[in-house]
Amino acid sequence: MNILTLQDVAYSYEGSKKKVFEHLSYEFEEGKIYAIVGRSGAGKTTLLSLLSGLDSPTEGSILFKDKDIRRIDRYQYRSKYVGIIFQSFNLLPHLTAVENVILSMDVSGMKYKNKKEKAMELLGKVGLSEDEARRRVLKLSGGQQQRVAIARTLSYEPEVILADEPTGNLDKETEDEIMGIFHTLAQEGKCIIIVTHSQEVAQQADEVKKLSCK
Ligand SMILES: Nc1ncnc2c1ncn2[C@@H]1O[C@H](COP(=O)(O)OP(=O)(O)OP(=O)(O)O)[C@@H](O)[C@H]1O
Ligand SMILES: [Mg+2]
């Protein structure tokens, strides 16, 4: 079954007559990795913001499991169904990695018996050591922060994970490790949608969607 479906979607920013894109009809299934590619300015980040429910299409609709996301409670959609990993991570630098994950559990209302244990487990899953998990985020490397951002998203168990250039500033080996995490998550049934400029990342995806500049 499609988890997300775009039906003839077009978008233009408020006050602008120019459409960033139009006539997008895409289908996304669970258990697969998708790469969104295209030149700078083609509308990749804009598309992620529509898929995450931050903004609505100007024309057409987006369905989550056959239901128009406009008809799903926005808070519910964004805190339970889709997880978004921004390029800037949006982590709180003065909190530790574990605290960042716990905070996100609290915000989304997840009720784990032992939040700290669960947070440590998730951070372990994305390859952080216990010592790193207890360290303030500002003292972690870019690749480690990227892992914290993924663990934080996993903490509310979304079915779809959207990531804007998750391997943007990482070396090839770290990029492969992060992609390994995404492959495991796809095998667990999650739908992963990655915006990327990296050919290697695109090659590892099950499907590539290319946006062209208008
Ligand atoms: N808030 C905004 N208001 C008006 N126009 C915007 C806004 N944000 C982005 N745009 C424009 O929309 C187009 C698509 O931008 P977007 O950020 O989606 O591109 P992108 O494909 O993610 O590019 P990049 O690879 O550089 O990140 C660009 O022409 C951009 O200038
Ligand atoms: Mg972008």
mmCIF file of C-alpha atoms and ligand atoms in Angstrom:
data_model
loop_
_atom_site.group_PDB
_atom_site.id
_atom_site.type_symbol
_atom_site.label_atom_id
_atom_site.label_comp_id
_atom_site.label_asym_id
_atom_site.label_seq_id
_atom_site.Cartn_x
_atom_site.Cartn_y
_atom_site.Cartn_z
ATOM 1 C CA MET A 1 0.000 0.000 0.000
ATOM 2 C CA ASN A 2 1.151 3.546 -0.639
ATOM 3 C CA ILE A 3 1.904 5.360 2.555
ATOM 4 C CA LEU A 4 2.138 8.760 0.853
ATOM 5 C CA THR A 5 0.652 9.758 -2.488
ATOM 6 C CA LEU A 6 1.026 13.062 -4.287
ATOM 7 C CA GLN A 7 -1.854 13.823 -6.624
ATOM 8 C CA ASP A 8 -1.031 16.437 -9.230
ATOM 9 C CA VAL A 9 0.655 18.674 -6.672
ATOM 10 C CA ALA A 10 1.743 22.239 -7.423
ATOM 11 C CA TYR A 11 3.189 24.791 -5.049
ATOM 12 C CA SER A 12 3.999 28.474 -5.104
ATOM 13 C CA TYR A 13 5.140 30.521 -2.122
ATOM 14 C CA GLU A 14 2.771 33.151 -0.844
ATOM 15 C CA GLY A 15 3.056 36.373 -2.801
ATOM 16 C CA SER A 16 4.918 34.669 -5.621
ATOM 17 C CA LYS A 17 3.247 33.841 -8.928
ATOM 18 C CA LYS A 18 5.989 31.436 -9.909
ATOM 19 C CA LYS A 19 5.302 27.803 -9.212
ATOM 20 C CA VAL A 20 8.188 25.985 -7.573
ATOM 21 C CA PHE A 21 6.823 22.783 -9.151
ATOM 22 C CA GLU A 22 3.586 21.508 -10.642
ATOM 23 C CA HIS A 23 1.929 18.264 -11.749
ATOM 24 C CA LEU A 24 3.831 16.136 -9.249
ATOM 25 C CA SER A 25 2.227 12.723 -8.918
ATOM 26 C CA TYR A 26 4.431 10.507 -6.776
ATOM 27 C CA GLU A 27 3.781 7.349 -4.814
ATOM 28 C CA PHE A 28 5.753 6.303 -1.758
ATOM 29 C CA GLU A 29 5.515 2.824 -0.252
ATOM 30 C CA GLU A 30 6.466 1.533 3.148
ATOM 31 C CA GLY A 31 9.709 -0.417 3.473
ATOM 32 C CA LYS A 32 11.459 1.554 0.747
ATOM 33 C CA ILE A 33 14.086 4.271 0.488
ATOM 34 C CA TYR A 34 13.453 7.149 -1.920
ATOM 35 C CA ALA A 35 15.943 9.761 -3.026
ATOM 36 C CA ILE A 36 14.723 13.185 -4.107
ATOM 37 C CA VAL A 37 17.302 14.793 -6.354
ATOM 38 C CA GLY A 38 17.524 17.933 -8.448
ATOM 39 C CA ARG A 39 19.525 21.126 -8.763
ATOM 40 C CA SER A 40 19.752 23.738 -6.060
ATOM 41 C CA GLY A 41 16.466 25.650 -6.058
ATOM 42 C CA ALA A 42 14.496 22.845 -7.749
ATOM 43 C CA GLY A 43 12.164 22.638 -4.740
ATOM 44 C CA LYS A 44 13.420 19.613 -2.784
ATOM 45 C CA THR A 45 13.208 21.220 0.661
ATOM 46 C CA THR A 46 9.851 22.737 -0.308
ATOM 47 C CA LEU A 47 8.569 19.271 -1.206
ATOM 48 C CA LEU A 48 9.704 17.894 2.181
ATOM 49 C CA SER A 49 7.888 20.697 3.959
ATOM 50 C CA LEU A 50 4.682 19.727 2.122
ATOM 51 C CA LEU A 51 5.166 16.021 2.898
ATOM 52 C CA SER A 52 5.749 16.836 6.549
ATOM 53 C CA GLY A 53 2.563 18.879 6.769
ATOM 54 C CA LEU A 54 4.388 22.122 7.562
ATOM 55 C CA ASP A 55 2.701 23.637 4.546
ATOM 56 C CA SER A 56 -0.077 22.639 2.117
ATOM 57 C CA PRO A 57 0.038 22.300 -1.679
ATOM 58 C CA THR A 58 -1.366 25.217 -3.673
ATOM 59 C CA GLU A 59 -2.980 22.713 -6.048
ATOM 60 C CA GLY A 60 -3.577 18.985 -5.795
ATOM 61 C CA SER A 61 -3.390 16.907 -2.648
ATOM 62 C CA ILE A 62 -1.159 14.696 -0.558
ATOM 63 C CA LEU A 63 -2.630 11.502 0.868
ATOM 64 C CA PHE A 64 -1.324 9.641 3.910
ATOM 65 C CA LYS A 65 -2.661 6.098 3.601
ATOM 66 C CA ASP A 66 -5.430 7.282 1.256
ATOM 67 C CA LYS A 67 -6.497 10.146 3.512
ATOM 68 C CA ASP A 68 -5.877 13.780 2.546
ATOM 69 C CA ILE A 69 -3.399 15.119 5.108
ATOM 70 C CA ARG A 70 -5.428 18.334 5.285
ATOM 71 C CA ARG A 71 -8.060 16.190 7.009
ATOM 72 C CA ILE A 72 -5.643 14.731 9.563
ATOM 73 C CA ASP A 73 -4.962 16.673 12.739
ATOM 74 C CA ARG A 74 -1.734 18.511 12.009
ATOM 75 C CA TYR A 75 -0.210 17.935 15.445
ATOM 76 C CA GLN A 76 -1.046 14.233 15.295
ATOM 77 C CA TYR A 77 0.392 13.944 11.795
ATOM 78 C CA ARG A 78 3.617 15.723 12.623
ATOM 79 C CA SER A 79 4.243 14.174 16.015
ATOM 80 C CA LYS A 80 3.231 10.593 15.270
ATOM 81 C CA TYR A 81 3.215 9.722 11.585
ATOM 82 C CA VAL A 82 6.105 11.574 9.991
ATOM 83 C CA GLY A 83 9.525 12.447 11.329
ATOM 84 C CA ILE A 84 11.617 15.138 9.713
ATOM 85 C CA ILE A 85 15.364 15.492 10.049
ATOM 86 C CA PHE A 86 16.451 18.977 9.055
ATOM 87 C CA GLN A 87 19.874 19.679 7.687
ATOM 88 C CA SER A 88 20.565 21.891 10.676
ATOM 89 C CA PHE A 89 19.435 19.020 12.979
ATOM 90 C CA ASN A 90 17.553 21.449 15.285
ATOM 91 C CA LEU A 91 19.139 19.842 18.338
ATOM 92 C CA LEU A 92 19.543 21.718 21.611
ATOM 93 C CA PRO A 93 23.329 22.075 21.831
ATOM 94 C CA HIS A 94 23.586 22.489 25.600
ATOM 95 C CA LEU A 95 21.632 19.352 26.389
ATOM 96 C CA THR A 96 23.202 15.915 26.155
ATOM 97 C CA ALA A 97 22.302 13.539 23.350
ATOM 98 C CA VAL A 98 20.106 11.493 25.732
ATOM 99 C CA GLU A 99 18.358 14.634 26.975
ATOM 100 C CA ASN A 100 17.611 15.711 23.397
ATOM 101 C CA VAL A 101 15.966 12.350 22.685
ATOM 102 C CA ILE A 102 13.976 12.389 25.952
ATOM 103 C CA LEU A 103 12.797 15.931 25.234
ATOM 104 C CA SER A 104 11.403 14.817 21.902
ATOM 105 C CA MET A 105 9.595 11.885 23.589
ATOM 106 C CA ASP A 106 8.005 14.370 25.976
ATOM 107 C CA VAL A 107 6.993 16.764 23.199
ATOM 108 C CA SER A 108 5.307 14.012 21.181
ATOM 109 C CA GLY A 109 3.684 12.492 24.269
ATOM 110 C CA MET A 110 5.350 9.071 23.916
ATOM 111 C CA LYS A 111 4.875 7.022 27.040
ATOM 112 C CA TYR A 112 7.855 4.768 27.556
ATOM 113 C CA LYS A 113 8.237 3.030 30.913
ATOM 114 C CA ASN A 114 11.861 4.038 31.160
ATOM 115 C CA LYS A 115 12.532 6.982 28.870
ATOM 116 C CA LYS A 116 16.243 7.166 29.600
ATOM 117 C CA GLU A 117 16.769 3.488 28.887
ATOM 118 C CA LYS A 118 14.798 3.785 25.637
ATOM 119 C CA ALA A 119 16.778 6.892 24.634
ATOM 120 C CA MET A 120 20.078 5.080 25.281
ATOM 121 C CA GLU A 121 18.833 2.117 23.257
ATOM 122 C CA LEU A 122 17.937 4.353 20.283
ATOM 123 C CA LEU A 123 21.274 6.156 20.436
ATOM 124 C CA GLY A 124 23.013 2.774 20.531
ATOM 125 C CA LYS A 125 21.012 1.722 17.500
ATOM 126 C CA VAL A 126 22.374 4.633 15.457
ATOM 127 C CA GLY A 127 25.924 3.871 16.586
ATOM 128 C CA LEU A 128 26.625 6.248 19.470
ATOM 129 C CA SER A 129 28.654 4.954 22.425
ATOM 130 C CA GLU A 130 27.317 5.406 25.976
ATOM 131 C CA ASP A 131 29.929 8.058 26.607
ATOM 132 C CA GLU A 132 28.874 10.003 23.502
ATOM 133 C CA ALA A 133 25.215 9.635 24.416
ATOM 134 C CA ARG A 134 25.886 11.348 27.744
ATOM 135 C CA ARG A 135 27.863 14.181 26.171
ATOM 136 C CA ARG A 136 26.443 17.605 25.346
ATOM 137 C CA VAL A 137 25.538 17.807 21.685
ATOM 138 C CA LEU A 138 27.846 20.777 21.091
ATOM 139 C CA LYS A 139 30.748 18.494 21.947
ATOM 140 C CA LEU A 140 29.805 15.905 19.334
ATOM 141 C CA SER A 141 31.026 15.821 15.723
ATOM 142 C CA GLY A 142 28.722 16.629 12.781
ATOM 143 C CA GLY A 143 28.230 12.939 11.950
ATOM 144 C CA GLN A 144 27.475 12.120 15.589
ATOM 145 C CA GLN A 145 24.963 14.977 15.750
ATOM 146 C CA GLN A 146 23.344 13.585 12.616
ATOM 147 C CA ARG A 147 22.905 10.261 14.445
ATOM 148 C CA VAL A 148 21.359 12.032 17.451
ATOM 149 C CA ALA A 149 18.911 13.748 15.078
ATOM 150 C CA ILE A 150 17.938 10.345 13.636
ATOM 151 C CA ALA A 151 17.556 8.787 17.115
ATOM 152 C CA ARG A 152 15.399 11.705 18.179
ATOM 153 C CA THR A 153 13.116 11.166 15.191
ATOM 154 C CA LEU A 154 12.911 7.430 15.927
ATOM 155 C CA SER A 155 11.835 8.178 19.497
ATOM 156 C CA TYR A 156 8.267 8.839 18.407
ATOM 157 C CA GLU A 157 8.137 5.868 16.044
ATOM 158 C CA PRO A 158 7.033 7.614 12.841
ATOM 159 C CA GLU A 159 6.092 5.520 9.827
ATOM 160 C CA VAL A 160 7.694 7.963 7.408
ATOM 161 C CA ILE A 161 11.108 9.546 7.864
ATOM 162 C CA LEU A 162 11.956 12.640 5.824
ATOM 163 C CA ALA A 163 15.572 13.768 5.782
ATOM 164 C CA ASP A 164 17.034 16.864 4.136
ATOM 165 C CA GLU A 165 20.574 16.051 3.016
ATOM 166 C CA PRO A 166 21.304 13.769 5.958
ATOM 167 C CA THR A 167 24.808 13.055 4.733
ATOM 168 C CA GLY A 168 25.542 16.558 3.418
ATOM 169 C CA ASN A 169 28.768 17.285 5.244
ATOM 170 C CA LEU A 170 29.916 13.777 5.992
ATOM 171 C CA ASP A 171 32.803 11.708 4.679
ATOM 172 C CA LYS A 172 32.072 8.690 2.503
ATOM 173 C CA GLU A 173 32.426 6.143 5.323
ATOM 174 C CA THR A 174 30.106 7.992 7.684
ATOM 175 C CA GLU A 175 27.688 8.516 4.801
ATOM 176 C CA ASP A 176 27.645 4.731 4.260
ATOM 177 C CA GLU A 177 27.032 4.153 7.977
ATOM 178 C CA ILE A 178 24.106 6.586 8.032
ATOM 179 C CA MET A 179 22.705 4.922 4.889
ATOM 180 C CA GLY A 180 23.107 1.580 6.682
ATOM 181 C CA ILE A 181 20.861 2.902 9.466
ATOM 182 C CA PHE A 182 18.259 3.954 6.882
ATOM 183 C CA HIS A 183 18.419 0.519 5.207
ATOM 184 C CA THR A 184 17.755 -1.188 8.554
ATOM 185 C CA LEU A 185 14.804 1.134 9.182
ATOM 186 C CA ALA A 186 13.388 0.425 5.712
ATOM 187 C CA GLN A 187 13.661 -3.309 6.403
ATOM 188 C CA GLU A 188 11.654 -2.681 9.567
ATOM 189 C CA GLY A 189 8.930 -1.283 7.305
ATOM 190 C CA LYS A 190 9.519 2.452 7.466
ATOM 191 C CA CYS A 191 9.314 4.663 4.401
ATOM 192 C CA ILE A 192 12.455 6.784 4.101
ATOM 193 C CA ILE A 193 12.535 9.863 1.867
ATOM 194 C CA ILE A 194 15.930 11.499 1.508
ATOM 195 C CA VAL A 195 16.821 14.718 -0.272
ATOM 196 C CA THR A 196 20.351 14.375 -1.526
ATOM 197 C CA HIS A 197 22.996 15.820 -3.830
ATOM 198 C CA SER A 198 25.082 12.668 -3.476
ATOM 199 C CA GLN A 199 25.081 10.202 -6.344
ATOM 200 C CA GLU A 200 26.174 7.415 -4.019
ATOM 201 C CA VAL A 201 23.169 8.004 -1.775
ATOM 202 C CA ALA A 202 20.818 8.151 -4.765
ATOM 203 C CA GLN A 203 22.252 4.867 -6.064
ATOM 204 C CA GLN A 204 21.442 3.160 -2.776
ATOM 205 C CA ALA A 205 17.801 4.237 -2.903
ATOM 206 C CA ASP A 206 15.062 1.936 -4.183
ATOM 207 C CA GLU A 207 13.704 4.756 -6.306
ATOM 208 C CA VAL A 208 14.898 8.208 -7.369
ATOM 209 C CA LYS A 209 12.525 11.135 -7.956
ATOM 210 C CA LYS A 210 14.037 13.993 -9.888
ATOM 211 C CA LEU A 211 12.752 17.541 -9.567
ATOM 212 C CA SER A 212 13.671 19.872 -12.388
ATOM 213 C CA CYS A 213 13.997 23.622 -12.115
ATOM 214 C CA LYS A 214 11.137 25.537 -13.697
HETATM 215 N N1 LIG B 1 10.086 31.058 2.038
HETATM 216 C C1 LIG B 1 10.230 31.227 0.707
HETATM 217 N N2 LIG B 1 9.596 32.227 0.073
HETATM 218 C C2 LIG B 1 9.713 32.390 -1.265
HETATM 219 N N3 LIG B 1 10.448 31.583 -2.051
HETATM 220 C C3 LIG B 1 11.116 30.584 -1.486
HETATM 221 C C4 LIG B 1 11.042 30.339 -0.051
HETATM 222 N N4 LIG B 1 11.809 29.249 0.235
HETATM 223 C C5 LIG B 1 12.328 28.850 -0.945
HETATM 224 N N5 LIG B 1 11.924 29.634 -1.975
HETATM 225 C C6 LIG B 1 12.254 29.472 -3.393
HETATM 226 O O1 LIG B 1 11.669 28.254 -3.855
HETATM 227 C C7 LIG B 1 12.554 27.565 -4.738
HETATM 228 C C8 LIG B 1 12.811 26.161 -4.202
HETATM 229 O O2 LIG B 1 13.539 26.246 -2.979
HETATM 230 P P1 LIG B 1 13.986 24.963 -2.156
HETATM 231 O O3 LIG B 1 14.577 25.444 -0.891
HETATM 232 O O4 LIG B 1 12.841 24.039 -2.064
HETATM 233 O O5 LIG B 1 15.088 24.346 -3.131
HETATM 234 P P2 LIG B 1 16.031 23.063 -2.939
HETATM 235 O O6 LIG B 1 15.778 22.170 -4.102
HETATM 236 O O7 LIG B 1 15.855 22.521 -1.577
HETATM 237 O O8 LIG B 1 17.490 23.705 -3.104
HETATM 238 P P3 LIG B 1 18.880 23.337 -2.363
HETATM 239 O O9 LIG B 1 19.430 22.137 -3.072
HETATM 240 O O10 LIG B 1 19.719 24.571 -2.631
HETATM 241 O O11 LIG B 1 18.621 23.134 -0.901
HETATM 242 C C9 LIG B 1 13.799 28.434 -4.837
HETATM 243 O O12 LIG B 1 13.710 29.187 -6.018
HETATM 244 C C10 LIG B 1 13.742 29.324 -3.612
HETATM 245 O O13 LIG B 1 14.353 30.556 -3.853
HETATM 246 MG MG MG B 2 17.091 22.447 0.132
#
